[in-house]
CSV table of C-alpha atoms in Angstrom, one decimal:
chain,number,residue,atom,x,y,z
A,1,MET,CA,-0.1,0.4,0.1
A,2,ASP,CA,1.7,3.3,-0.8
A,3,GLY,CA,2.4,5.7,1.1
A,4,ALA,CA,1.9,3.1,4.4
A,5,GLU,CA,4.2,2.5,6.9
A,6,HIS,CA,4.7,-0.3,9.6
A,7,PHE,CA,1.8,0.9,11.8
A,8,SER,CA,-0.1,1.9,9.1
A,9,PHE,CA,-2.1,-1.2,9.7
A,10,THR,CA,-3.0,-1.1,13.2
A,11,ASP,CA,-5.4,1.2,14.9
A,12,LEU,CA,-3.1,4.2,15.7
A,13,PRO,CA,-2.7,6.2,12.9
A,14,TYR,CA,-6.3,6.2,12.8
A,15,LEU,CA,-7.0,7.3,16.8
A,16,ALA,CA,-3.5,9.8,15.9
A,17,GLY,CA,-6.3,11.3,13.2
A,18,GLN,CA,-9.4,11.1,15.6
A,19,LEU,CA,-7.5,13.2,18.4
A,20,GLY,CA,-6.1,15.9,15.8
A,21,LEU,CA,-2.3,14.0,16.9
A,22,SER,CA,-1.6,12.9,12.5
A,23,ASP,CA,2.1,12.6,11.5
A,24,PRO,CA,2.1,14.8,8.7
A,25,ALA,CA,5.4,12.3,7.5
A,26,VAL,CA,3.1,9.8,6.6
A,27,PRO,CA,1.1,10.5,3.5
A,28,LEU,CA,-1.6,8.3,4.0
A,29,SER,CA,-4.4,9.2,6.6
A,30,GLY,CA,-5.1,7.2,9.5
A,31,GLU,CA,-9.0,7.4,8.1
A,32,ARG,CA,-8.0,6.1,4.8
A,33,GLY,CA,-5.8,3.2,5.4
A,34,TRP,CA,-7.7,2.2,8.4
A,35,ARG,CA,-10.6,1.7,5.2
A,36,ILE,CA,-8.3,0.1,2.0
A,37,THR,CA,-6.8,-2.5,5.3
A,38,ARG,CA,-10.7,-2.9,6.2
A,39,ASP,CA,-11.6,-3.8,3.0
A,40,TYR,CA,-8.6,-5.9,2.2
A,41,VAL,CA,-9.3,-8.4,4.9
A,42,SER,CA,-13.0,-8.8,5.1
A,43,ALA,CA,-13.3,-9.9,1.0
A,44,PHE,CA,-9.9,-12.1,2.0
A,45,PHE,CA,-12.3,-13.4,4.7
A,46,ASP,CA,-15.3,-13.2,2.4
A,47,LEU,CA,-13.0,-15.2,-0.1
A,48,HIS,CA,-11.5,-18.1,1.4
A,49,LEU,CA,-13.9,-18.8,5.4
A,50,ARG,CA,-17.3,-18.0,3.3
A,51,GLY,CA,-16.7,-18.7,-0.6
A,52,MET,CA,-17.6,-15.6,-2.1
A,53,ALA,CA,-15.9,-14.2,-4.9
A,54,GLN,CA,-14.5,-11.0,-3.8
A,55,PRO,CA,-13.3,-9.1,-8.0
A,56,LEU,CA,-11.7,-7.5,-5.1
A,57,LEU,CA,-9.3,-9.2,-5.2
A,58,ASP,CA,-8.8,-9.6,-8.1
A,59,GLY,CA,-6.0,-6.8,-9.7
A,60,PRO,CA,-6.7,-3.2,-9.5
A,61,ALA,CA,-8.9,-1.0,-8.3
A,62,ALA,CA,-9.6,2.3,-8.9
A,63,ALA,CA,-11.4,2.8,-5.9
A,64,TYR,CA,-7.2,1.9,-4.2
A,65,PRO,CA,-5.1,2.9,-6.2
A,66,GLU,CA,-2.4,3.1,-3.2
A,67,VAL,CA,-3.0,-0.7,-3.2
A,68,ALA,CA,-0.9,-2.9,-5.9
A,69,LEU,CA,-0.9,-6.2,-5.6
A,70,GLN,CA,1.5,-9.4,-6.5
A,71,GLN,CA,1.0,-12.6,-6.9
A,72,PRO,CA,3.6,-15.0,-4.9
A,73,ARG,CA,6.3,-16.7,-7.0
A,74,ARG,CA,5.9,-20.3,-8.0
A,75,GLY,CA,7.6,-22.2,-6.1
A,76,THR,CA,8.2,-20.0,-3.3
A,77,ARG,CA,7.2,-21.2,0.1
A,78,HIS,CA,5.6,-19.0,2.3
């Protein structure tokens, strides 16, 4: 996610923004990071636990230009 840092995937940036304590050095706002993370995590679980198709995970989404999806290389263990 372009503009994200390690803590962008926690509640900290969102809560800091609510308190007016956002970090101007981080280009992705806490609100935006929270929404992106929420939508992609929800899509992942809906796909893998509920078996529901999730076009959001199929490729680039116009609503989320910050996100780049990458496919794992074949033969790579995770």
